[in-house]
């Protein structure tokens, strides 16, 4: 499944609205029941209003009634290799602390989880 949702994340990155950072990020989130929600990052000239691809994918899914997630893939074809930001890690932890996380670009994909990316997470 990793390859398929990574491909969907790449496809979603094409819709990225990122005129300021030029980071074209795409995310594909798979629910426990098999639906896939995709998203890209969406920026704003008032920079702080920009939103990451991962959070848009989670918010799309949750607002359509899905709260349990199995995997998320995040793609960005940038020269700087990045991992999901802290805010997105915390939002993923809210719904699925055991979610599998894949992130990368065309040459490298890292497979990880929130135990590694958000140790000692805050969760009520
Ligand atoms: N970005 C994401 O979409 N996901 C991340 O995990 C890190 C950062 C976006 C936000 C902004 O539009 C651009 O990448 C640069 O920070």
mmCIF file of C-alpha atoms and ligand atoms in Angstrom:
data_model
loop_
_atom_site.group_PDB
_atom_site.id
_atom_site.type_symbol
_atom_site.label_atom_id
_atom_site.label_comp_id
_atom_site.label_asym_id
_atom_site.label_seq_id
_atom_site.Cartn_x
_atom_site.Cartn_y
_atom_site.Cartn_z
ATOM 1 C CA UNK A 1 0.000 0.000 0.000
ATOM 2 C CA UNK A 2 2.932 2.295 0.703
ATOM 3 C CA UNK A 3 3.745 2.732 -2.989
ATOM 4 C CA UNK A 4 0.128 3.399 -3.940
ATOM 5 C CA UNK A 5 -0.539 6.102 -1.367
ATOM 6 C CA UNK A 6 2.878 7.681 -1.981
ATOM 7 C CA UNK A 7 1.851 7.928 -5.647
ATOM 8 C CA UNK A 8 -1.443 9.560 -4.601
ATOM 9 C CA UNK A 9 0.444 12.013 -2.389
ATOM 10 C CA UNK A 10 2.664 12.899 -5.341
ATOM 11 C CA UNK A 11 -0.398 13.433 -7.518
ATOM 12 C CA UNK A 12 -1.944 15.673 -4.818
ATOM 13 C CA UNK A 13 1.253 17.753 -4.612
ATOM 14 C CA UNK A 14 0.503 18.977 -8.137
ATOM 15 C CA UNK A 15 -2.402 20.988 -6.688
ATOM 16 C CA UNK A 16 -0.176 22.658 -4.114
ATOM 17 C CA UNK A 17 -0.763 26.393 -3.798
ATOM 18 C CA UNK A 18 2.677 27.459 -2.614
ATOM 19 C CA UNK A 19 3.757 30.649 -4.373
ATOM 20 C CA UNK A 20 5.671 31.822 -1.276
ATOM 21 C CA UNK A 21 7.667 28.804 -0.110
ATOM 22 C CA UNK A 22 7.665 26.940 -3.448
ATOM 23 C CA UNK A 23 7.340 23.733 -1.405
ATOM 24 C CA UNK A 24 4.825 21.609 -3.257
ATOM 25 C CA UNK A 25 3.590 19.158 -0.641
ATOM 26 C CA UNK A 26 0.995 16.439 -1.147
ATOM 27 C CA UNK A 27 -0.539 14.049 1.373
ATOM 28 C CA UNK A 28 -2.647 10.905 1.067
ATOM 29 C CA UNK A 29 -4.385 9.597 4.165
ATOM 30 C CA UNK A 30 -5.883 6.101 4.309
ATOM 31 C CA UNK A 31 -8.703 5.390 6.740
ATOM 32 C CA UNK A 32 -9.103 2.078 8.614
ATOM 33 C CA UNK A 33 -12.000 1.265 6.280
ATOM 34 C CA UNK A 34 -9.942 1.911 3.118
ATOM 35 C CA UNK A 35 -10.982 5.379 1.913
ATOM 36 C CA UNK A 36 -8.186 7.663 0.772
ATOM 37 C CA UNK A 37 -8.261 11.426 1.351
ATOM 38 C CA UNK A 38 -5.713 13.555 -0.447
ATOM 39 C CA UNK A 39 -4.627 17.164 0.022
ATOM 40 C CA UNK A 40 -1.930 19.662 -0.832
ATOM 41 C CA UNK A 41 -0.559 22.557 1.174
ATOM 42 C CA UNK A 42 -2.368 25.869 0.682
ATOM 43 C CA UNK A 43 -0.507 29.106 1.390
ATOM 44 C CA UNK A 44 -1.632 32.677 1.921
ATOM 45 C CA UNK A 45 0.014 36.071 1.489
ATOM 46 C CA UNK A 46 -0.583 36.455 5.214
ATOM 47 C CA UNK A 47 1.912 33.622 5.741
ATOM 48 C CA UNK A 48 0.626 32.375 9.092
ATOM 49 C CA UNK A 49 -2.664 31.396 7.496
ATOM 50 C CA UNK A 50 -0.965 28.768 5.320
ATOM 51 C CA UNK A 51 -1.919 25.176 5.992
ATOM 52 C CA UNK A 52 0.076 21.959 5.604
ATOM 53 C CA UNK A 53 -1.063 19.169 3.299
ATOM 54 C CA UNK A 54 -1.258 16.605 6.133
ATOM 55 C CA UNK A 55 -3.618 18.677 8.253
ATOM 56 C CA UNK A 56 -5.880 19.445 5.326
ATOM 57 C CA UNK A 57 -6.076 15.707 4.583
ATOM 58 C CA UNK A 58 -6.970 14.924 8.220
ATOM 59 C CA UNK A 59 -9.528 17.730 8.412
ATOM 60 C CA UNK A 60 -11.133 16.642 5.146
ATOM 61 C CA UNK A 61 -11.495 13.094 6.445
ATOM 62 C CA UNK A 62 -12.703 14.013 9.926
ATOM 63 C CA UNK A 63 -15.235 16.469 8.572
ATOM 64 C CA UNK A 64 -16.631 13.693 6.397
ATOM 65 C CA UNK A 65 -17.031 11.347 9.370
ATOM 66 C CA UNK A 66 -13.758 9.367 9.308
ATOM 67 C CA UNK A 67 -11.641 9.385 12.471
ATOM 68 C CA UNK A 68 -9.487 6.297 12.348
ATOM 69 C CA UNK A 69 -6.481 6.241 10.101
ATOM 70 C CA UNK A 70 -4.079 3.506 9.116
ATOM 71 C CA UNK A 71 -1.434 5.259 7.034
ATOM 72 C CA UNK A 72 -0.429 8.634 5.684
ATOM 73 C CA UNK A 73 1.990 9.390 2.867
ATOM 74 C CA UNK A 74 3.563 12.808 2.449
ATOM 75 C CA UNK A 75 5.397 13.775 -0.711
ATOM 76 C CA UNK A 76 7.483 16.822 -1.545
ATOM 77 C CA UNK A 77 9.828 17.015 -4.479
ATOM 78 C CA UNK A 78 12.158 19.524 -2.834
ATOM 79 C CA UNK A 79 15.932 19.526 -2.594
ATOM 80 C CA UNK A 80 15.669 19.987 1.153
ATOM 81 C CA UNK A 81 14.482 16.668 2.577
ATOM 82 C CA UNK A 82 11.790 17.416 5.142
ATOM 83 C CA UNK A 83 9.693 15.478 7.647
ATOM 84 C CA UNK A 84 6.146 16.320 8.838
ATOM 85 C CA UNK A 85 5.947 19.445 11.006
ATOM 86 C CA UNK A 86 5.222 19.344 14.738
ATOM 87 C CA UNK A 87 1.683 20.665 14.412
ATOM 88 C CA UNK A 88 0.781 17.924 11.925
ATOM 89 C CA UNK A 89 2.301 15.267 14.186
ATOM 90 C CA UNK A 90 0.082 16.436 17.053
ATOM 91 C CA UNK A 91 -3.031 16.504 14.841
ATOM 92 C CA UNK A 92 -2.315 12.952 13.642
ATOM 93 C CA UNK A 93 -1.842 11.867 17.281
ATOM 94 C CA UNK A 94 -5.301 13.155 18.150
ATOM 95 C CA UNK A 95 -6.981 10.611 15.905
ATOM 96 C CA UNK A 96 -4.522 7.811 15.273
ATOM 97 C CA UNK A 97 -1.481 7.574 17.551
ATOM 98 C CA UNK A 98 -0.481 4.307 15.846
ATOM 99 C CA UNK A 99 -0.704 5.546 12.258
ATOM 100 C CA UNK A 100 2.063 4.507 9.840
ATOM 101 C CA UNK A 101 3.792 7.501 8.289
ATOM 102 C CA UNK A 102 5.677 7.515 4.985
ATOM 103 C CA UNK A 103 7.368 10.654 3.768
ATOM 104 C CA UNK A 104 9.775 11.414 1.001
ATOM 105 C CA UNK A 105 10.399 12.260 -2.604
ATOM 106 C CA UNK A 106 11.163 10.344 -5.803
ATOM 107 C CA UNK A 107 14.522 9.107 -4.572
ATOM 108 C CA UNK A 108 13.882 8.304 -0.899
ATOM 109 C CA UNK A 109 10.957 7.293 1.309
ATOM 110 C CA UNK A 110 11.156 7.050 5.096
ATOM 111 C CA UNK A 111 8.706 4.798 6.908
ATOM 112 C CA UNK A 112 8.076 5.797 10.502
ATOM 113 C CA UNK A 113 5.440 6.353 13.202
ATOM 114 C CA UNK A 114 4.492 8.778 15.967
ATOM 115 C CA UNK A 115 6.474 6.898 18.625
ATOM 116 C CA UNK A 116 9.512 8.028 16.689
ATOM 117 C CA UNK A 117 8.307 11.436 15.478
ATOM 118 C CA UNK A 118 6.394 12.526 18.590
ATOM 119 C CA UNK A 119 7.774 10.679 21.624
ATOM 120 C CA UNK A 120 5.919 11.134 24.926
ATOM 121 C CA UNK A 121 3.025 12.665 22.998
ATOM 122 C CA UNK A 122 0.293 14.677 24.657
ATOM 123 C CA UNK A 123 -2.951 12.776 24.350
ATOM 124 C CA UNK A 124 -5.987 12.872 26.651
HETATM 125 N N1 LIG B 1 4.363 21.997 4.750
HETATM 126 C C1 LIG B 1 3.500 20.951 4.640
HETATM 127 O O1 LIG B 1 2.556 20.970 3.847
HETATM 128 N N2 LIG B 1 3.708 19.887 5.452
HETATM 129 C C2 LIG B 1 4.736 19.780 6.365
HETATM 130 O O2 LIG B 1 4.785 18.825 7.112
HETATM 131 C C3 LIG B 1 5.761 20.807 6.409
HETATM 132 C C4 LIG B 1 5.469 22.059 5.682
HETATM 133 C C5 LIG B 1 4.128 23.162 3.890
HETATM 134 C C6 LIG B 1 3.686 24.382 4.637
HETATM 135 C C7 LIG B 1 4.181 25.488 3.726
HETATM 136 O O3 LIG B 1 3.193 25.707 2.719
HETATM 137 C C8 LIG B 1 5.421 24.906 3.074
HETATM 138 O O4 LIG B 1 5.332 23.504 3.231
HETATM 139 C C9 LIG B 1 6.733 25.402 3.650
HETATM 140 O O5 LIG B 1 6.741 25.318 5.014
#
